Every structure is written in C-alpha cells, then in structure tokens.
Amino acid sequence: MAHVPTANGTAMTGASSLVKSLEAANVDVMFGIPGGAILPAYDPIYDSTIRHILVRHEQGAGHAATGYAQVTGRAGVCIATSGPGATNLVTPLADAAMDSVAVVAITGQVPSLAIGTDAFQEADIRGITMPFTKHNFLVTNPDDIPRVIAEAFHIATSGRPGPVLVDIAKDALQKQTTFDWPTTVNLAGYKPQIQPNKSAISDAAALIAQSAKPVFYVGGGVIKANASRELLELAQLLGAPVVTTLMARGAFPDSHPQHLGMPGMHGTVAAVTALQKADLLITLGARFDDRVTGKLSTFAQNAKIIHADIDPAEIGKNRYADVAVIGDLRETITALIPALTAVLAKGRTDLSPWIESMNKLRATYPLGYDTPADGALSPQLVIERLGKICGPDTIFTAGVGQHQMWAAQFISYEKPRTWLNSGGAGTMGYGVPAAMGAKVGAPDTTVWAIDGDGCFQMTNQELVTCALNNIPIKVAIINNESLGMVRQWQTLFYDSRYSNTSLESKRIPNFPMLAESMGCVGLSCDSPNDVDATIEKAMSINDQPVVVDFRVHRDAMVWPMVAAGTSNDEILIARATAPDWDSQEL
C-alpha cells in the first residue's frame, strides 16, 4: 500500500478525506473540471500536493488520464461533476475498458436523499458505465471514502488493467468523517492469478517444440505487463516470426529481423499471411478481435493455439485454446523461457523453411505508397518523415482513421509505450488529449499527436489547456479535408458516392490561425519539398504547443486492406489486387 501522509484518525470532511486518499494512493496529477456536485472536493484540492489540470471538456480529462496511464504504467485519474460532467466521461471510460487501461474516474453525485428523484444534474453514472468499467462504486457514507479509493486503485491496476469509477454523493463530501486509510486491500472473489500453472507452461513448451510453422501473435497485454524484454528473449530463443497488433506496436522492435509487422485489417501481407498459414499461434496478451481475425471461421484454420493472458475470460472467448496459460505475462514468459530451452535441447523442428518463406513474403510485399501524380503532398510521406526525424524515443498518439493506420504502418516503433491510440473503441478525438496526458506523464519526452482534420475538430480545445499549463505537445494534422477512412469505404463499396464525408477543412477553419488563437504556434505545409524543414521547425519549438497543418492528397488510401467481414485470405494490396498465392511457397 502507499505511504499515508495524513495520520489515521484525523477528523475532516468527506471531501478532505477524498483528497487525502488520493494523496495516499500516490496520485501526482489529475485532469478535471469542477461543478456543483463535486465542488466540495475542489476546496481541499486547492491545498493539495496533487497537480490538478483544468481541462476544457470532460472527455479531454478522460483521454488525458488514459494517455498518462499508457505512458507511465500507473493509473490515470480524472474528475468530473454529476450529470453531464459524468456522462462526458462515458466515451473515455469505454475506450479505456476496450484497451485495458488503468483509469480511476471520480464523479460527484447529487445528495444521497435526492438520488432517484431526477434532481438537477442527476444521472445514474454507475448504471450507465457498469458494462464498461472494471468495477464502479456509489459512495453515500463519508466513512467509506478511503477504503473505496484504495480498492479502486487496486482493482484498476491489478490483473487486467481497466477503468474504475467512484461516484460520490455531494452530502458524503460535505459531512464530517474520520480519515482511515486501509493498510491492506482484500476483496472477496477478486484474486487475479499472477503465477502461471506449471503444467500449462510445460504443455506450451512441448507444443512449441513440435511446431514447424509457429508465430508469436503479440497483443497489447505484453506492454501492460512490462514484458517486452522477456518477449525478445523468448522470441530469439525460438527464432519464429513475430507479429505485433495495433495495441502492441513497440512491444517488439520493428527493426528486428523476426518481426513481420502488424496483422489485421490494414496489416502487412507477411503478418496477415503468417497467422493464416501457421500451424501454431503463440498468443501473448491478445484477444482474437475481429480486426485481426477477419472472418473468424476462416482465421488460422490449421493452427493450434497457445493463449496466454491474465484475464481468464479471454480464453476461448473467440477461439478455442489448445493450451491456456493464465497469469501475468511477464511471469508467464519468464517461466516459459527455461521450459522451452529444456525441451529444445532434446530436439527441435527445423523452422528454416517457414522462416525463409515468411521473409520472402515480407520482401515481396513491403509496405509502400504511390506518390500523387500532380505533385501533391502524400500523407504517408509526412508520417514516414515524422518517424525518421523524431526518432524512436518519441511518443506518438493518434486519433482514429486513415492517419492512425498510416502512423501504425510507416513509423518504426522500437520501444514499448511510444505508440498510443484508441484501438478497441476507435474513438475520434482521442489524439490531442491523450498526447496532453502523455506529455504530463513523460515531460522530458517529445510527444506528437498525429491527427486527422476530422478527429482534431472534436477535441482541439485541449490545446488551450496545454498552452496555459506548459504542456508543449506537437500536433500533426493530416488534413485531407475529409472523414478519410469513411471516404475510402465509400470509394470502394459505395461507388464513390461521398455522402457527408467532406469537411472542407482546407478552407474552414484555418488551422494555423486557430492554433495561434489558442496560444500555440501554427505552421502549415502543402509541398513534399517542405516536409522535413517544417517538421524540424516544429521540433525546434519546445516552450509552446505546436500545430502543423499538413495539407495532403485527398484520395490516398490505406493498403493493404481486408474488407470487414471477409477472410484474411482475401487481403488486398491495392484496389481489387490480391497477392498471387500460387507463386508463393507457404
């Protein structure tokens, strides 16, 4: 448990008990907006050691808490009032649940006697968020506040990380209580399994040794478990190909010769095909989601499955596991290394034909893009140059859509916790506030938000927060004046009937002027010849947020692509062009 700065038994209000509890939980920053029901808590916040960052919208507070958590590995904290304040946290909480991010949300609630009367600014936020919080609480007795806060942080950060909501009635904040921070947390029925079963480890090692076409299918759980170093050791021990999902970019170095890239709807041909043709998937912290599997009945049909995850609910949810290993992934991989070493010492299958065929596929179908014939700026070029110029220590966040996929494809991620995005929920507007939270969590690291012009117009008000609070993030707007991914689907599946996807963002608003009005530096670029100089100019400014309007080619598309609901075997490398499988030795 955390160090308690305030002695137990001290008399105070419930509001003061809340703030002292957050201090005892070692919270150093929280993102929020005051309002009527939560207002009693804001008085002791005034004197707290916790840094409170006043955001411009509660959704920004939630995504900032998520960005902070993803970078630091600690719980992010957001705070809001009742009713609309609380409901504005719904999207970031759902987002955090889908991507297994530890967030603790504190919301005010109307006085306990008014609950259920449709009082002013009342909303049943506990009921609303029950489907997508790991747990949530309604506190009406101020004596419960320290225990509930301790439990909230324990639940959010242990086992599979996730969001926890603590809703506190206004009168509970106003009443007198005695501060009593618990020394331990013991929750009946909640005991995450940390150590993997020894027999499961042995079974996994034996199955790996028998496999001729194994693939490491790596998900975001590896990053959550801080297991990247162990993964590298295990992967090199076996020598098998590695694929990293959208949430796992950076869990395994892109530059490593075993890495085939990202699988899924917009994954590399080599990564998608490796999963399809494998005889064994060594699945580590991934959940067989539809964006990776495509049509599930056709996914990796000849492969046996080892599924290692800390959440037993994921085992067998979408795909039967031949060997299930439940436990913390770092502990699991640490145990698997000596077990596999011992088995391989007795004899191993020759993987060289499999490795050679996958390497050939990677060389035959590398990621690439067409340069616009009219000399317009390619969005992929912008993102590729951002990655090259800024380097592997830079943290990148992204909104959702084409720019997100290009950022996942054309930036080389060498380290964990350098790529943040909304994977499961696909939340437009995630990028800027997540970058804000990431920069607060890693103040000495360069943080770029790669955003679309559509996403940017949902949460760009948080640039005001950044400017006023000395949070100098950098934003690259990939401005194709469209809801780009939707437009791509309209091109491919709706006969280019562009219904309501044109944003006219190259006319209104003027993004550099908008940035300047919010206390940021505004830059623009519309020529391939100016890309490097513009990025370097942005990199030279470190005392203000910087926004760069990259005015890019409108018709660029994300390739490869597996259309929704189709088999991964139908992957397209360009419009209506699939790889020639007959010529491949798989």
mmCIF file of N, CA, C and O in Angstrom, residues 333-404:
data_model
loop_
_atom_site.group_PDB
_atom_site.id
_atom_site.type_symbol
_atom_site.label_atom_id
_atom_site.label_comp_id
_atom_site.label_asym_id
_atom_site.label_seq_id
_atom_site.Cartn_x
_atom_site.Cartn_y
_atom_site.Cartn_z
ATOM 1 N N ILE A 333 6.051 -15.532 -19.477
ATOM 2 C CA ILE A 333 7.167 -15.632 -20.423
ATOM 3 C C ILE A 333 8.450 -16.009 -19.699
ATOM 4 O O ILE A 333 9.254 -16.815 -20.200
ATOM 5 N N THR A 334 8.635 -15.455 -18.505
ATOM 6 C CA THR A 334 9.820 -15.793 -17.707
ATOM 7 C C THR A 334 9.858 -17.284 -17.398
ATOM 8 O O THR A 334 10.930 -17.917 -17.432
ATOM 9 N N ALA A 335 8.699 -17.864 -17.123
ATOM 10 C CA ALA A 335 8.647 -19.303 -16.847
ATOM 11 C C ALA A 335 8.792 -20.132 -18.116
ATOM 12 O O ALA A 335 9.337 -21.243 -18.094
ATOM 13 N N LEU A 336 8.318 -19.601 -19.231
ATOM 14 C CA LEU A 336 8.343 -20.352 -20.484
ATOM 15 C C LEU A 336 9.756 -20.457 -21.062
ATOM 16 O O LEU A 336 10.088 -21.461 -21.713
ATOM 17 N N ILE A 337 10.598 -19.477 -20.805
ATOM 18 C CA ILE A 337 11.948 -19.476 -21.394
ATOM 19 C C ILE A 337 12.763 -20.701 -20.964
ATOM 20 O O ILE A 337 13.268 -21.446 -21.817
ATOM 21 N N PRO A 338 12.925 -20.972 -19.662
ATOM 22 C CA PRO A 338 13.691 -22.182 -19.292
ATOM 23 C C PRO A 338 12.983 -23.477 -19.684
ATOM 24 O O PRO A 338 13.639 -24.462 -20.034
ATOM 25 N N ALA A 339 11.642 -23.477 -19.636
ATOM 26 C CA ALA A 339 10.912 -24.686 -20.023
ATOM 27 C C ALA A 339 11.132 -25.006 -21.495
ATOM 28 O O ALA A 339 11.361 -26.167 -21.869
ATOM 29 N N LEU A 340 11.094 -23.984 -22.336
ATOM 30 C CA LEU A 340 11.304 -24.195 -23.766
ATOM 31 C C LEU A 340 12.766 -24.539 -24.055
ATOM 32 O O LEU A 340 13.054 -25.387 -24.911
ATOM 33 N N THR A 341 13.664 -23.892 -23.331
ATOM 34 C CA THR A 341 15.095 -24.193 -23.510
ATOM 35 C C THR A 341 15.360 -25.674 -23.255
ATOM 36 O O THR A 341 16.084 -26.336 -24.017
ATOM 37 N N ALA A 342 14.760 -26.208 -22.197
ATOM 38 C CA ALA A 342 14.968 -27.611 -21.854
ATOM 39 C C ALA A 342 14.387 -28.547 -22.907
ATOM 40 O O ALA A 342 15.004 -29.554 -23.279
ATOM 41 N N VAL A 343 13.216 -28.201 -23.425
ATOM 42 C CA VAL A 343 12.583 -29.053 -24.434
ATOM 43 C C VAL A 343 13.358 -29.004 -25.746
ATOM 44 O O VAL A 343 13.595 -30.041 -26.396
ATOM 45 N N LEU A 344 13.777 -27.811 -26.153
ATOM 46 C CA LEU A 344 14.503 -27.676 -27.416
ATOM 47 C C LEU A 344 15.855 -28.368 -27.373
ATOM 48 O O LEU A 344 16.378 -28.803 -28.410
ATOM 49 N N ALA A 345 16.424 -28.470 -26.166
ATOM 50 C CA ALA A 345 17.718 -29.142 -26.035
ATOM 51 C C ALA A 345 17.611 -30.626 -26.385
ATOM 52 O O ALA A 345 18.605 -31.259 -26.766
ATOM 53 N N LYS A 346 16.415 -31.183 -26.296
ATOM 54 C CA LYS A 346 16.204 -32.603 -26.616
ATOM 55 C C LYS A 346 15.930 -32.830 -28.102
ATOM 56 O O LYS A 346 15.830 -33.977 -28.545
ATOM 57 N N GLY A 347 15.774 -31.741 -28.833
ATOM 58 C CA GLY A 347 15.488 -31.853 -30.254
ATOM 59 C C GLY A 347 14.427 -30.852 -30.651
ATOM 60 O O GLY A 347 13.485 -30.596 -29.890
ATOM 61 N N ARG A 348 14.584 -30.279 -31.843
ATOM 62 C CA ARG A 348 13.640 -29.267 -32.257
ATOM 63 C C ARG A 348 13.343 -29.395 -33.740
ATOM 64 O O ARG A 348 14.137 -29.933 -34.518
ATOM 65 N N THR A 349 12.191 -28.919 -34.123
ATOM 66 C CA THR A 349 11.790 -28.916 -35.526
ATOM 67 C C THR A 349 12.561 -27.842 -36.276
ATOM 68 O O THR A 349 12.810 -26.752 -35.754
ATOM 69 N N ASP A 350 12.940 -28.147 -37.492
ATOM 70 C CA ASP A 350 13.643 -27.180 -38.332
ATOM 71 C C ASP A 350 12.659 -26.124 -38.827
ATOM 72 O O ASP A 350 11.731 -26.423 -39.586
ATOM 73 N N LEU A 351 12.850 -24.895 -38.372
ATOM 74 C CA LEU A 351 11.940 -23.811 -38.755
ATOM 75 C C LEU A 351 12.415 -23.043 -39.993
ATOM 76 O O LEU A 351 11.704 -22.151 -40.461
ATOM 77 N N SER A 352 13.579 -23.391 -40.514
ATOM 78 C CA SER A 352 14.158 -22.565 -41.577
ATOM 79 C C SER A 352 13.280 -22.453 -42.820
ATOM 80 O O SER A 352 13.180 -21.358 -43.404
ATOM 81 N N PRO A 353 12.594 -23.532 -43.282
ATOM 82 C CA PRO A 353 11.727 -23.348 -44.457
ATOM 83 C C PRO A 353 10.607 -22.338 -44.191
ATOM 84 O O PRO A 353 10.266 -21.534 -45.066
ATOM 85 N N TRP A 354 10.030 -22.388 -43.013
ATOM 86 C CA TRP A 354 8.961 -21.469 -42.634
ATOM 87 C C TRP A 354 9.475 -20.038 -42.548
ATOM 88 O O TRP A 354 8.855 -19.102 -43.091
ATOM 89 N N ILE A 355 10.596 -19.870 -41.903
ATOM 90 C CA ILE A 355 11.167 -18.531 -41.753
ATOM 91 C C ILE A 355 11.542 -17.951 -43.114
ATOM 92 O O ILE A 355 11.270 -16.776 -43.407
ATOM 93 N N GLU A 356 12.120 -18.773 -43.963
ATOM 94 C CA GLU A 356 12.516 -18.299 -45.292
ATOM 95 C C GLU A 356 11.305 -17.884 -46.119
ATOM 96 O O GLU A 356 11.337 -16.868 -46.822
ATOM 97 N N SER A 357 10.211 -18.653 -46.030
ATOM 98 C CA SER A 357 9.022 -18.302 -46.814
ATOM 99 C C SER A 357 8.400 -17.007 -46.315
ATOM 100 O O SER A 357 7.944 -16.176 -47.112
ATOM 101 N N MET A 358 8.395 -16.792 -45.003
ATOM 102 C CA MET A 358 7.838 -15.554 -44.468
ATOM 103 C C MET A 358 8.729 -14.352 -44.795
ATOM 104 O O MET A 358 8.238 -13.266 -45.115
ATOM 105 N N ASN A 359 10.043 -14.556 -44.730
ATOM 106 C CA ASN A 359 10.954 -13.467 -45.100
ATOM 107 C C ASN A 359 10.815 -13.103 -46.574
ATOM 108 O O ASN A 359 10.875 -11.923 -46.950
ATOM 109 N N LYS A 360 10.604 -14.120 -47.404
ATOM 110 C CA LYS A 360 10.392 -13.872 -48.832
ATOM 111 C C LYS A 360 9.112 -13.078 -49.054
ATOM 112 O O LYS A 360 9.063 -12.143 -49.862
ATOM 113 N N LEU A 361 8.082 -13.429 -48.317
ATOM 114 C CA LEU A 361 6.809 -12.725 -48.433
ATOM 115 C C LEU A 361 6.950 -11.273 -47.981
ATOM 116 O O LEU A 361 6.412 -10.352 -48.619
ATOM 117 N N ARG A 362 7.671 -11.056 -46.909
ATOM 118 C CA ARG A 362 7.907 -9.692 -46.426
ATOM 119 C C ARG A 362 8.668 -8.867 -47.465
ATOM 120 O O ARG A 362 8.346 -7.689 -47.697
ATOM 121 N N ALA A 363 9.648 -9.489 -48.129
ATOM 122 C CA ALA A 363 10.414 -8.776 -49.152
ATOM 123 C C ALA A 363 9.592 -8.523 -50.413
ATOM 124 O O ALA A 363 9.750 -7.487 -51.085
ATOM 125 N N THR A 364 8.698 -9.455 -50.733
ATOM 126 C CA THR A 364 7.894 -9.333 -51.953
ATOM 127 C C THR A 364 6.793 -8.297 -51.806
ATOM 128 O O THR A 364 6.470 -7.591 -52.766
ATOM 129 N N TYR A 365 6.232 -8.188 -50.606
ATOM 130 C CA TYR A 365 5.103 -7.286 -50.382
ATOM 131 C C TYR A 365 5.408 -6.313 -49.237
ATOM 132 O O TYR A 365 4.768 -6.346 -48.182
ATOM 133 N N PRO A 366 6.389 -5.430 -49.419
ATOM 134 C CA PRO A 366 6.661 -4.452 -48.373
ATOM 135 C C PRO A 366 5.576 -3.372 -48.352
ATOM 136 O O PRO A 366 4.840 -3.186 -49.327
ATOM 137 N N LEU A 367 5.474 -2.688 -47.232
ATOM 138 C CA LEU A 367 4.581 -1.536 -47.181
ATOM 139 C C LEU A 367 5.099 -0.450 -48.116
ATOM 140 O O LEU A 367 6.299 -0.219 -48.215
ATOM 141 N N GLY A 368 4.202 0.210 -48.787
ATOM 142 C CA GLY A 368 4.591 1.279 -49.685
ATOM 143 C C GLY A 368 3.400 2.143 -50.010
ATOM 144 O O GLY A 368 2.284 1.924 -49.528
ATOM 145 N N TYR A 369 3.617 3.142 -50.830
ATOM 146 C CA TYR A 369 2.530 4.040 -51.222
ATOM 147 C C TYR A 369 2.897 4.723 -52.529
ATOM 148 O O TYR A 369 4.075 4.829 -52.904
ATOM 149 N N ASP A 370 1.876 5.169 -53.241
ATOM 150 C CA ASP A 370 2.069 5.875 -54.503
ATOM 151 C C ASP A 370 2.246 7.363 -54.249
ATOM 152 O O ASP A 370 1.569 7.947 -53.391
ATOM 153 N N THR A 371 3.151 7.961 -54.995
ATOM 154 C CA THR A 371 3.317 9.407 -54.942
ATOM 155 C C THR A 371 2.279 10.050 -55.861
ATOM 156 O O THR A 371 2.151 9.655 -57.017
ATOM 157 N N PRO A 372 1.512 11.014 -55.377
ATOM 158 C CA PRO A 372 0.498 11.642 -56.226
ATOM 159 C C PRO A 372 1.092 12.206 -57.511
ATOM 160 O O PRO A 372 2.141 12.875 -57.478
ATOM 161 N N ALA A 373 0.442 11.918 -58.620
ATOM 162 C CA ALA A 373 0.959 12.339 -59.931
ATOM 163 C C ALA A 373 1.014 13.852 -60.074
ATOM 164 O O ALA A 373 1.840 14.386 -60.836
ATOM 165 N N ASP A 374 0.140 14.562 -59.366
ATOM 166 C CA ASP A 374 0.101 16.027 -59.504
ATOM 167 C C ASP A 374 1.065 16.742 -58.580
ATOM 168 O O ASP A 374 1.047 17.980 -58.480
ATOM 169 N N GLY A 375 1.920 15.984 -57.893
ATOM 170 C CA GLY A 375 2.900 16.605 -57.004
ATOM 171 C C GLY A 375 2.357 16.988 -55.642
ATOM 172 O O GLY A 375 3.052 17.632 -54.848
ATOM 173 N N ALA A 376 1.114 16.591 -55.351
ATOM 174 C CA ALA A 376 0.521 16.912 -54.055
ATOM 175 C C ALA A 376 1.237 16.160 -52.939
ATOM 176 O O ALA A 376 1.986 15.208 -53.165
ATOM 177 N N LEU A 377 0.979 16.589 -51.731
ATOM 178 C CA LEU A 377 1.654 16.028 -50.560
ATOM 179 C C LEU A 377 1.033 14.692 -50.177
ATOM 180 O O LEU A 377 -0.182 14.585 -49.978
ATOM 181 N N SER A 378 1.856 13.661 -50.073
ATOM 182 C CA SER A 378 1.391 12.337 -49.671
ATOM 183 C C SER A 378 1.317 12.256 -48.150
ATOM 184 O O SER A 378 2.296 12.564 -47.456
ATOM 185 N N PRO A 379 0.186 11.827 -47.595
ATOM 186 C CA PRO A 379 0.095 11.705 -46.134
ATOM 187 C C PRO A 379 1.077 10.684 -45.569
ATOM 188 O O PRO A 379 1.615 10.878 -44.469
ATOM 189 N N GLN A 380 1.318 9.616 -46.323
ATOM 190 C CA GLN A 380 2.256 8.607 -45.839
ATOM 191 C C GLN A 380 3.675 9.174 -45.744
ATOM 192 O O GLN A 380 4.425 8.835 -44.820
ATOM 193 N N LEU A 381 4.032 10.046 -46.694
ATOM 194 C CA LEU A 381 5.353 10.677 -46.647
ATOM 195 C C LEU A 381 5.501 11.506 -45.385
ATOM 196 O O LEU A 381 6.539 11.458 -44.702
ATOM 197 N N VAL A 382 4.482 12.287 -45.058
ATOM 198 C CA VAL A 382 4.530 13.124 -43.859
ATOM 199 C C VAL A 382 4.795 12.266 -42.622
ATOM 200 O O VAL A 382 5.683 12.557 -41.802
ATOM 201 N N ILE A 383 4.034 11.198 -42.488
ATOM 202 C CA ILE A 383 4.138 10.356 -41.289
ATOM 203 C C ILE A 383 5.463 9.598 -41.275
ATOM 204 O O ILE A 383 6.111 9.471 -40.221
ATOM 205 N N GLU A 384 5.888 9.118 -42.424
ATOM 206 C CA GLU A 384 7.169 8.423 -42.510
ATOM 207 C C GLU A 384 8.313 9.346 -42.099
ATOM 208 O O GLU A 384 9.210 8.950 -41.340
ATOM 209 N N ARG A 385 8.291 10.590 -42.563
ATOM 210 C CA ARG A 385 9.349 11.532 -42.222
ATOM 211 C C ARG A 385 9.275 11.942 -40.745
ATOM 212 O O ARG A 385 10.314 12.166 -40.115
ATOM 213 N N LEU A 386 8.070 12.041 -40.199
ATOM 214 C CA LEU A 386 7.951 12.308 -38.771
ATOM 215 C C LEU A 386 8.686 11.248 -37.965
ATOM 216 O O LEU A 386 9.449 11.550 -37.039
ATOM 217 N N GLY A 387 8.457 9.982 -38.312
ATOM 218 C CA GLY A 387 9.119 8.899 -37.598
ATOM 219 C C GLY A 387 10.626 8.951 -37.730
ATOM 220 O O GLY A 387 11.355 8.755 -36.753
ATOM 221 N N LYS A 388 11.106 9.217 -38.957
ATOM 222 C CA LYS A 388 12.553 9.244 -39.193
ATOM 223 C C LYS A 388 13.225 10.400 -38.478
ATOM 224 O O LYS A 388 14.293 10.243 -37.866
ATOM 225 N N ILE A 389 12.628 11.584 -38.556
ATOM 226 C CA ILE A 389 13.257 12.782 -37.990
ATOM 227 C C ILE A 389 13.178 12.786 -36.469
ATOM 228 O O ILE A 389 14.136 13.163 -35.784
ATOM 229 N N CYS A 390 12.050 12.350 -35.919
ATOM 230 C CA CYS A 390 11.840 12.454 -34.472
ATOM 231 C C CYS A 390 12.504 11.324 -33.693
ATOM 232 O O CYS A 390 12.873 11.505 -32.531
ATOM 233 N N GLY A 391 12.653 10.149 -34.298
ATOM 234 C CA GLY A 391 13.407 9.076 -33.671
ATOM 235 C C GLY A 391 12.596 8.186 -32.748
ATOM 236 O O GLY A 391 11.442 8.469 -32.419
ATOM 237 N N PRO A 392 13.205 7.072 -32.307
ATOM 238 C CA PRO A 392 12.477 6.008 -31.592
ATOM 239 C C PRO A 392 12.080 6.342 -30.166
ATOM 240 O O PRO A 392 11.289 5.604 -29.574
ATOM 241 N N ASP A 393 12.608 7.414 -29.598
ATOM 242 C CA ASP A 393 12.215 7.778 -28.235
ATOM 243 C C ASP A 393 10.945 8.624 -28.199
ATOM 244 O O ASP A 393 10.355 8.827 -27.133
ATOM 245 N N THR A 394 10.543 9.132 -29.335
ATOM 246 C CA THR A 394 9.358 9.988 -29.403
ATOM 247 C C THR A 394 8.096 9.182 -29.119
ATOM 248 O O THR A 394 7.962 8.038 -29.540
ATOM 249 N N ILE A 395 7.177 9.802 -28.411
ATOM 250 C CA ILE A 395 5.857 9.205 -28.175
ATOM 251 C C ILE A 395 4.892 9.757 -29.215
ATOM 252 O O ILE A 395 4.808 10.975 -29.414
ATOM 253 N N PHE A 396 4.184 8.854 -29.884
ATOM 254 C CA PHE A 396 3.181 9.254 -30.868
ATOM 255 C C PHE A 396 1.806 8.815 -30.391
ATOM 256 O O PHE A 396 1.624 7.674 -29.959
ATOM 257 N N THR A 397 0.843 9.723 -30.476
ATOM 258 C CA THR A 397 -0.547 9.354 -30.279
ATOM 259 C C THR A 397 -1.257 9.558 -31.613
ATOM 260 O O THR A 397 -0.761 10.234 -32.500
ATOM 261 N N ALA A 398 -2.433 8.976 -31.739
ATOM 262 C CA ALA A 398 -3.199 9.141 -32.973
ATOM 263 C C ALA A 398 -4.677 9.137 -32.659
ATOM 264 O O ALA A 398 -5.122 8.535 -31.680
ATOM 265 N N GLY A 399 -5.418 9.828 -33.516
ATOM 266 C CA GLY A 399 -6.868 9.704 -33.484
ATOM 267 C C GLY A 399 -7.253 8.385 -34.130
ATOM 268 O O GLY A 399 -6.552 7.392 -34.007
ATOM 269 N N VAL A 400 -8.346 8.377 -34.856
ATOM 270 C CA VAL A 400 -8.811 7.137 -35.472
ATOM 271 C C VAL A 400 -9.127 7.375 -36.937
ATOM 272 O O VAL A 400 -9.729 8.384 -37.297
ATOM 273 N N GLY A 401 -8.677 6.447 -37.767
ATOM 274 C CA GLY A 401 -8.951 6.544 -39.192
ATOM 275 C C GLY A 401 -7.713 6.270 -40.008
ATOM 276 O O GLY A 401 -6.801 5.560 -39.575
ATOM 277 N N GLN A 402 -7.667 6.850 -41.206
ATOM 278 C CA GLN A 402 -6.541 6.597 -42.097
ATOM 279 C C GLN A 402 -5.221 7.013 -41.462
ATOM 280 O O GLN A 402 -4.229 6.273 -41.530
ATOM 281 N N HIS A 403 -5.177 8.196 -40.864
ATOM 282 C CA HIS A 403 -3.922 8.676 -40.282
ATOM 283 C C HIS A 403 -3.428 7.738 -39.184
ATOM 284 O O HIS A 403 -2.216 7.555 -39.007
ATOM 285 N N GLN A 404 -4.352 7.130 -38.452
ATOM 286 C CA GLN A 404 -3.983 6.159 -37.416
ATOM 287 C C GLN A 404 -3.300 4.942 -38.028
ATOM 288 O O GLN A 404 -2.261 4.472 -37.539
#
